[in-house]
Amino acid sequence: MHIRPITPERLVTELTDRLTERADHVAEARLRVGVDGPSAARPEDLAAALIDPLRARGRPALHVRTTDFLRPASVRLEQGRTNPDAYYEGWVDEAGLRREVLDPAGPGGSGRVLPSLWDATTDRASRAAYVDLPAGGVVLVSGPLLLGGALDFDVTVHLALSPSALRRRTEPEQRWTLPAFDRYADEVDPASFADVVVRVDDPRHPAVVEPSASA
């Protein structure tokens, strides 16, 4: 395994290159990209940073956050507000995310994507309008605990933090989620299979994890 330091700006450029090239091979469909990482890694910031460069390359792009696809509070918080197992197993409405985003953006899909399903602040449907994502477009879904489950992505990006960095950078009010990320690392190990793995212990100095060259 090789660790290659990279600037945040260069990371965005390289990911834009990679996604644009991959989108060329799904010209009749859309590219579904999962940007996975704990809140401390700010996956939504990376996904948002890719939108304008992709559009500049002629690729319609849409960013969807899993925080806009949470289950209603009555379901999400049934086992308590700070239950790490419930957070790990069922806070996100994965069925809704598949139905409204990933399936329409996938092969044979209509391209009619709903960018937001649920407003967790009001605990009501967001009533967002559908967006038509043309063929060859890119939808970036950002959030924690995205990989290794039932969500279909064409490209996966995992933002990795060491255990100490994760604990250091997680806000005090969110530290109850840490056992969920320990479980995710043990049971799923997203860094072992994601298409792109980026270490972000220090967000100012990310590093791309690359497989070692074959002997």
PDB file of C-alpha atoms in Angstrom, residues 66 69-80 83-96 118 144-145 176 180 183:
ATOM      1  CA  THR A  66     -28.148  11.391   3.366  1.00  0.00           C
ATOM      2  CA  PHE A  69     -33.053  11.058   3.626  1.00  0.00           C
ATOM      3  CA  LEU A  70     -33.334  10.257   7.319  1.00  0.00           C
ATOM      4  CA  ARG A  71     -36.226   8.217   8.625  1.00  0.00           C
ATOM      5  CA  PRO A  72     -38.927   9.981  10.668  1.00  0.00           C
ATOM      6  CA  ALA A  73     -37.959  10.619  14.289  1.00  0.00           C
ATOM      7  CA  SER A  74     -40.580   8.166  15.545  1.00  0.00           C
ATOM      8  CA  VAL A  75     -38.704   5.398  13.736  1.00  0.00           C
ATOM      9  CA  ARG A  76     -35.162   6.734  13.862  1.00  0.00           C
ATOM     10  CA  LEU A  77     -35.168   7.447  17.592  1.00  0.00           C
ATOM     11  CA  GLU A  78     -37.319   4.548  18.717  1.00  0.00           C
ATOM     12  CA  GLN A  79     -34.380   3.037  20.636  1.00  0.00           C
ATOM     13  CA  GLY A  80     -33.210   6.383  22.016  1.00  0.00           C
ATOM     14  CA  ASN A  83     -28.129   4.571  20.457  1.00  0.00           C
ATOM     15  CA  PRO A  84     -25.105   3.749  18.261  1.00  0.00           C
ATOM     16  CA  ASP A  85     -26.564   0.447  17.063  1.00  0.00           C
ATOM     17  CA  ALA A  86     -29.747   2.150  15.863  1.00  0.00           C
ATOM     18  CA  TYR A  87     -27.623   4.814  14.164  1.00  0.00           C
ATOM     19  CA  TYR A  88     -25.593   2.130  12.430  1.00  0.00           C
ATOM     20  CA  GLU A  89     -28.513  -0.021  11.373  1.00  0.00           C
ATOM     21  CA  GLY A  90     -31.313   2.289  10.410  1.00  0.00           C
ATOM     22  CA  TRP A  91     -31.172   6.060  10.608  1.00  0.00           C
ATOM     23  CA  VAL A  92     -31.065   6.553   6.837  1.00  0.00           C
ATOM     24  CA  ASP A  93     -34.100   5.660   4.733  1.00  0.00           C
ATOM     25  CA  GLU A  94     -32.129   3.476   2.325  1.00  0.00           C
ATOM     26  CA  ALA A  95     -35.278   2.295   0.547  1.00  0.00           C
ATOM     27  CA  GLY A  96     -36.236   5.909  -0.135  1.00  0.00           C
ATOM     28  CA  TRP A 118     -37.275  14.308   4.649  1.00  0.00           C
ATOM     29  CA  PRO A 144     -21.629   8.203   6.725  1.00  0.00           C
ATOM     30  CA  LEU A 145     -21.941   4.414   6.654  1.00  0.00           C
ATOM     31  CA  TRP A 176     -22.009   8.628  21.075  1.00  0.00           C
ATOM     32  CA  ALA A 180     -21.066   2.703  15.188  1.00  0.00           C
ATOM     33  CA  ARG A 183     -18.447  -1.506  14.084  1.00  0.00           C
TER      34      ARG A 183
END
